Short mmCIF file of C-alpha atoms in Angstrom, two decimals:
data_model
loop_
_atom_site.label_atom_id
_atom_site.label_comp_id
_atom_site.label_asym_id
_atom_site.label_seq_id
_atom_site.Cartn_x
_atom_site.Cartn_y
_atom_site.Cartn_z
CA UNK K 17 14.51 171.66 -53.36
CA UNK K 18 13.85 172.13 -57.32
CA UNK K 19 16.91 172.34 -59.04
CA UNK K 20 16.18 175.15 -61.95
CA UNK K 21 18.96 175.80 -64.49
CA UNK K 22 18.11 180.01 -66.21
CA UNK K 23 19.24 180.07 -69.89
CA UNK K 24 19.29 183.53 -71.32
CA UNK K 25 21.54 185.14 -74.15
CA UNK K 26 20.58 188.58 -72.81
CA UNK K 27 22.92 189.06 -69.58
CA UNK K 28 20.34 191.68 -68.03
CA UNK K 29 17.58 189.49 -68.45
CA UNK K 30 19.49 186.41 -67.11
CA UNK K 31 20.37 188.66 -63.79
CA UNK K 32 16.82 188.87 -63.17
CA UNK K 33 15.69 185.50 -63.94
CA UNK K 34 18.18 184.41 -61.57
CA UNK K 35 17.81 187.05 -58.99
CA UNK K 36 13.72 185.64 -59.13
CA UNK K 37 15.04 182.22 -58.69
CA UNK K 38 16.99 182.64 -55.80
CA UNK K 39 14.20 184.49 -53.99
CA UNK K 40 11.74 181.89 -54.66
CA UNK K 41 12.36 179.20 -51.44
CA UNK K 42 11.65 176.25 -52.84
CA UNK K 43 13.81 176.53 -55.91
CA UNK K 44 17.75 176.12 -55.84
CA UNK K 45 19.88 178.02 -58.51
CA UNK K 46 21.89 174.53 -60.34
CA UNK K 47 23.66 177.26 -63.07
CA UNK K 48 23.23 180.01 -65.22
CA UNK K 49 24.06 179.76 -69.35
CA UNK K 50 23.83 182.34 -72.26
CA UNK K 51 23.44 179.44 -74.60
CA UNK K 52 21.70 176.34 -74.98
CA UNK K 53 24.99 174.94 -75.57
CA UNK K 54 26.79 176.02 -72.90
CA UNK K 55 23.36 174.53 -70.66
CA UNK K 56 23.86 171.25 -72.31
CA UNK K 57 27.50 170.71 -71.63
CA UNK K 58 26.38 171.76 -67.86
CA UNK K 59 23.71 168.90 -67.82
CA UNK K 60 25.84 166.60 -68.28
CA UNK K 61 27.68 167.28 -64.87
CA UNK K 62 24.42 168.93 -62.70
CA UNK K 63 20.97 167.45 -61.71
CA UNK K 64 18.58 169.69 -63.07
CA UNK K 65 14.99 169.18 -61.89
CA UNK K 66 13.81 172.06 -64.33
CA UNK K 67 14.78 175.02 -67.14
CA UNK K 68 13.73 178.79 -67.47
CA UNK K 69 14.83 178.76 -71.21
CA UNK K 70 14.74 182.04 -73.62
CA UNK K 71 13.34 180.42 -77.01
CA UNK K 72 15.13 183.10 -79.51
CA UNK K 73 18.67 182.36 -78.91
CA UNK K 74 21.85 182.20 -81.77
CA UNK K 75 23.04 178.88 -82.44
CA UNK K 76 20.71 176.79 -80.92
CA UNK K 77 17.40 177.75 -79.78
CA UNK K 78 15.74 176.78 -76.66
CA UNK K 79 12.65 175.39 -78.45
CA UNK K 80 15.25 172.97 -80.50
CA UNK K 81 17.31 172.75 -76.98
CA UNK K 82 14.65 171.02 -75.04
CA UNK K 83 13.90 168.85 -78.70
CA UNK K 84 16.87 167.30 -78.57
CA UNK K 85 17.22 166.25 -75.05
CA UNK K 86 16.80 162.51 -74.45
CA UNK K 87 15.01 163.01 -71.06
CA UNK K 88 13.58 166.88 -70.47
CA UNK K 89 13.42 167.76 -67.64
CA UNK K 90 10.69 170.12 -66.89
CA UNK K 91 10.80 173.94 -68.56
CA UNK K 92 9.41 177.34 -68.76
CA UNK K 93 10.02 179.26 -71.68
CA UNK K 94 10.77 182.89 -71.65
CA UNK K 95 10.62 185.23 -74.86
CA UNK K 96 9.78 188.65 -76.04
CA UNK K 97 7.27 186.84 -79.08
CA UNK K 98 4.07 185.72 -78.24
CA UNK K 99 3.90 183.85 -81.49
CA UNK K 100 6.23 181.27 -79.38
CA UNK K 101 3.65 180.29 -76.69
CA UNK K 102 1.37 177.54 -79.29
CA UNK K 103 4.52 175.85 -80.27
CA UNK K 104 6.25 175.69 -76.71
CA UNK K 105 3.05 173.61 -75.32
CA UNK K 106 4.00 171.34 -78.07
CA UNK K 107 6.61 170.06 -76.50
CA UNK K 108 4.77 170.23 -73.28
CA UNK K 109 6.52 173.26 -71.42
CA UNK K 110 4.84 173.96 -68.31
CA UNK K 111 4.69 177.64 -68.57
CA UNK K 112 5.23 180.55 -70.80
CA UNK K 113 6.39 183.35 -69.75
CA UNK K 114 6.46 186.66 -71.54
CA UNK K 115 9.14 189.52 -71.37
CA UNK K 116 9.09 191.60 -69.93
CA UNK K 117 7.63 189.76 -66.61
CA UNK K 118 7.41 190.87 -63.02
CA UNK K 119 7.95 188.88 -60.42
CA UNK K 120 4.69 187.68 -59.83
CA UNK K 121 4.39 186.17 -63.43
CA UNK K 122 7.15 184.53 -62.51
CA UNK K 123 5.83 183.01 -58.96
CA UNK K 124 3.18 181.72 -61.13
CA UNK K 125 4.86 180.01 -63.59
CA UNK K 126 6.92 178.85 -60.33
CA UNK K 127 3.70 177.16 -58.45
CA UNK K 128 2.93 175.14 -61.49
CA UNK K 129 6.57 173.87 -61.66
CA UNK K 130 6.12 172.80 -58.10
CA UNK K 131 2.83 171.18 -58.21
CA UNK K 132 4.48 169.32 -61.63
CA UNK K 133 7.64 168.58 -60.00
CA UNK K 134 5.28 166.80 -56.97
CA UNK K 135 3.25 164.98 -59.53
CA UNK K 136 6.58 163.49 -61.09
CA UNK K 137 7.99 162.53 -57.89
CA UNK K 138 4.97 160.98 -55.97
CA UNK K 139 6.10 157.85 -56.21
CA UNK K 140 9.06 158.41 -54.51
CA UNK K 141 9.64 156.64 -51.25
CA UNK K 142 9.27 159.40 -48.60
CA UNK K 143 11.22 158.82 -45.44
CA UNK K 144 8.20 157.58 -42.51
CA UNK K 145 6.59 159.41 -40.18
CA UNK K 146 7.61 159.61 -36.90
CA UNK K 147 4.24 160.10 -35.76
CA UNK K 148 2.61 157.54 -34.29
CA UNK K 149 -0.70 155.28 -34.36
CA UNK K 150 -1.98 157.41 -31.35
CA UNK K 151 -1.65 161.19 -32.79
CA UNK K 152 1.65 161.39 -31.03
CA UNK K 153 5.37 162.36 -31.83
CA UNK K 154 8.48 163.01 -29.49
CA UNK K 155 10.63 165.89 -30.26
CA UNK K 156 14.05 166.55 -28.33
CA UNK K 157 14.68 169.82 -26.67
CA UNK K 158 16.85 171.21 -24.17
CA UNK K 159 18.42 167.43 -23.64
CA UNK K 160 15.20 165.60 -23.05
CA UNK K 161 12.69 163.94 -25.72
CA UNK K 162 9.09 164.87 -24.52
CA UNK K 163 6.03 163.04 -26.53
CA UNK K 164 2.98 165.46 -27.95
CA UNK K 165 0.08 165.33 -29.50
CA UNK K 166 -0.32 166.72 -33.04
CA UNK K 167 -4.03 167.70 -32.23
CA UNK K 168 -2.00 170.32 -29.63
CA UNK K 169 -0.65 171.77 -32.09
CA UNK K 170 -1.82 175.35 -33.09
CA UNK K 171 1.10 176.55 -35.33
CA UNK K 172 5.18 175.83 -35.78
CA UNK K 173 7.13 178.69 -36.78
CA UNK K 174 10.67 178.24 -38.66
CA UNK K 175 13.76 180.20 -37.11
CA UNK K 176 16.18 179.04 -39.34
CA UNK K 177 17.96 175.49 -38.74
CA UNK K 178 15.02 175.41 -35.19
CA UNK K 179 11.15 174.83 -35.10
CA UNK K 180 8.84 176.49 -32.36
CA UNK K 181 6.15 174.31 -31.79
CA UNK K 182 3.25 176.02 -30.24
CA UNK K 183 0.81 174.00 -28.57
CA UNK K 184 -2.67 174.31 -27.38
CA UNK K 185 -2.61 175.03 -23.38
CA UNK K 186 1.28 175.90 -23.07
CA UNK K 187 2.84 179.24 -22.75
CA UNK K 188 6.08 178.41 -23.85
CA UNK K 189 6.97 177.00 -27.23
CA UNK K 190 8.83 173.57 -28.19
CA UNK K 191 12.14 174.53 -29.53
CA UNK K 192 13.67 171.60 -31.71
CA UNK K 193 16.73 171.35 -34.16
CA UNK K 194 14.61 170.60 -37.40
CA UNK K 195 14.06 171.83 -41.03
CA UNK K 196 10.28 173.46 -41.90
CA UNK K 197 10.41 170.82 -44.80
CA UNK K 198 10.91 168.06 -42.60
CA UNK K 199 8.14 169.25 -40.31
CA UNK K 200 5.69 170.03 -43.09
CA UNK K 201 5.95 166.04 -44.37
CA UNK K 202 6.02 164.79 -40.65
CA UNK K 203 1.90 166.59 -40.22
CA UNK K 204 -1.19 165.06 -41.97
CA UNK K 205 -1.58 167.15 -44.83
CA UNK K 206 -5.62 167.20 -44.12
CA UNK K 207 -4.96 168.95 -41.07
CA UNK K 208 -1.81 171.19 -41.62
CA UNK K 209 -0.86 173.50 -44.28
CA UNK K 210 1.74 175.70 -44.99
CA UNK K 211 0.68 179.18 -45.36
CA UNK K 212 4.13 181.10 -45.33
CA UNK K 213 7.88 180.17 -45.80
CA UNK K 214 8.34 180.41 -41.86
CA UNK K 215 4.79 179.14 -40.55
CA UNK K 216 2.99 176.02 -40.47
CA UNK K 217 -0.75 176.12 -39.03
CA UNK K 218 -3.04 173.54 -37.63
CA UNK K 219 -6.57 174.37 -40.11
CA UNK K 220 -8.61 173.27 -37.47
CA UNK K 221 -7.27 175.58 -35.23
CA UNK K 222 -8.09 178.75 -37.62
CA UNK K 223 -10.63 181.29 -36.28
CA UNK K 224 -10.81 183.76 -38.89
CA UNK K 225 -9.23 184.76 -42.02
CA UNK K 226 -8.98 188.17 -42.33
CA UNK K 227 -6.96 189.88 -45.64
CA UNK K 228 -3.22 188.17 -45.96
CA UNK K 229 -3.56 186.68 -42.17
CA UNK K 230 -5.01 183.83 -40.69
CA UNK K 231 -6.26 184.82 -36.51
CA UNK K 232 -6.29 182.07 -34.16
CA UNK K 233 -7.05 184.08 -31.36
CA UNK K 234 -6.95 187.41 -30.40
CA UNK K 235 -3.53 187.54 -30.08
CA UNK K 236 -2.24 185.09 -32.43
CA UNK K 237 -2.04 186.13 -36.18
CA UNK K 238 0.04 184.57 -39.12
CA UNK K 239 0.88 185.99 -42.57
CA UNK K 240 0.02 184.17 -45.73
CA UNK K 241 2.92 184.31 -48.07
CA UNK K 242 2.22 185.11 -52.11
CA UNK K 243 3.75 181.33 -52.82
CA UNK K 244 0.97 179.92 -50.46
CA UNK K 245 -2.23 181.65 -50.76
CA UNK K 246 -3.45 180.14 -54.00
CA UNK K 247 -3.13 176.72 -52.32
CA UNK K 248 -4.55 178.20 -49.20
CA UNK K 249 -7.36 179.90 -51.09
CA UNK K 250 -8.42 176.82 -52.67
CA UNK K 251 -8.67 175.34 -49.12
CA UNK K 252 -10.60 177.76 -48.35
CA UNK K 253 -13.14 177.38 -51.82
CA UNK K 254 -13.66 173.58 -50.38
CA UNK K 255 -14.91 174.89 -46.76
CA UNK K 256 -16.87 177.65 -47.95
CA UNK K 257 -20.44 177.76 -47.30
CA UNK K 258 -22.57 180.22 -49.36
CA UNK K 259 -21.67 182.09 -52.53
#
């Protein structure tokens, strides 16, 4: 999860950066300020990955806010001037976003932080795969640990804290005690992709794209969520043949 801290002197405005925050689900809410003050003082105690920062603020403003800071982390600016948006590249925000802004502006602006946040941490040691040299993993479920093949697999769906694995052949899905997140860095990213907050798909298993769904058979079809389509779509642009 992305740790975002909102900064806003304007209490409506803060409600709905934060209400756009929390809806977002790979973003986690680390505190809310109506000063850049008041967000310093709460650094100092919280990890913040990134800041949603109003610029025109009394006392300090967030443009001078993120100036002083020793180590910034990332941040999107948020203002009512447009005359703002040269002079917060300067100091290398990742987004701009103008008031007032709907909340697809913001999933926007939320997608770069993501794909900035990943370029930051990809030298982090990620914990190994459990899948091994032959295509295989073993999942437990219902007190046994059964081994399967990750070419089987046609899609997992999230319920929650469980997984259902669905895989090529079987009626009945795998049911396992483990997080999407897990599941998603577990799969070759060449062959899987996640297209919505509660499905994971096997590409080479996809049939047919049709609108806001992907159709693996005739009675199989998946939603692609807003946060996933423009990394989906690009997919897509790679495979394409003809104009």
């Amino acid at each position: 999860m992305i740790r975002v801290l909102a900064i806003d002197d304007e209490p409506l405005a803060l409600k709905q950066l934060t209400s756009y925050i929390k809806k977002v689900p790979f973003l986690e809410l680390a505190g809310e300020c109506q000063s850049a003050l008041e967000a310093r003082e709460l650094m100092e105690n919280e990890v913040v990955d990134v800041v949603f920062c109003d610029i025109n603020m009394p006392d300090l403003s967030g443009m001078d806010f993120i100036r002083q800071l020793a180590a910034p982390p990332l941040v999107v600016f948020t203002t009512a001037y447009s005359e703002y948006a040269v002079e917060g590249y300067k100091v290398n925000a990742v987004d701009y976003l103008l008031k007032p802004y709907g909340m697809n502006d913001f999933l926007r602006a939320a997608m770069k932080v993501q794909e900035q946040y990943n370029l930051r941490h990809h030298d982090t040691p990620r914990e190994s795969s459990p899948v091994q040299d032959d295509g295989t993993l073993f999942v437990k479920t219902d007190y046994r640990v059964v081994r399967i093949s990750i070419n089987d697999i046609r899609y997992v769906e999230g319920m929650s804290e469980y997984l259902r694995i669905y895989l090529e052949g079987q009626p009945k899905p795998v049911i396992t005690l483990l997080s999407m997140k897990k599941m998603d860095d577990y799969l070759p990213a060449g062959q899987f992709m996640r297209i919505h907050r509660s499905y994971i798909v096997n590409l080479q298993k996809i049939q047919e794209v049709n609108k806001n769904r992907v159709i693996l058979d005739s009675d199989t079809y998946l939603p692609i969520g807003d946060l996933y389509k423009e990394q989906f779509n690009d997919y897509l642009a790679q495979k394409f043949l003809g104009k």
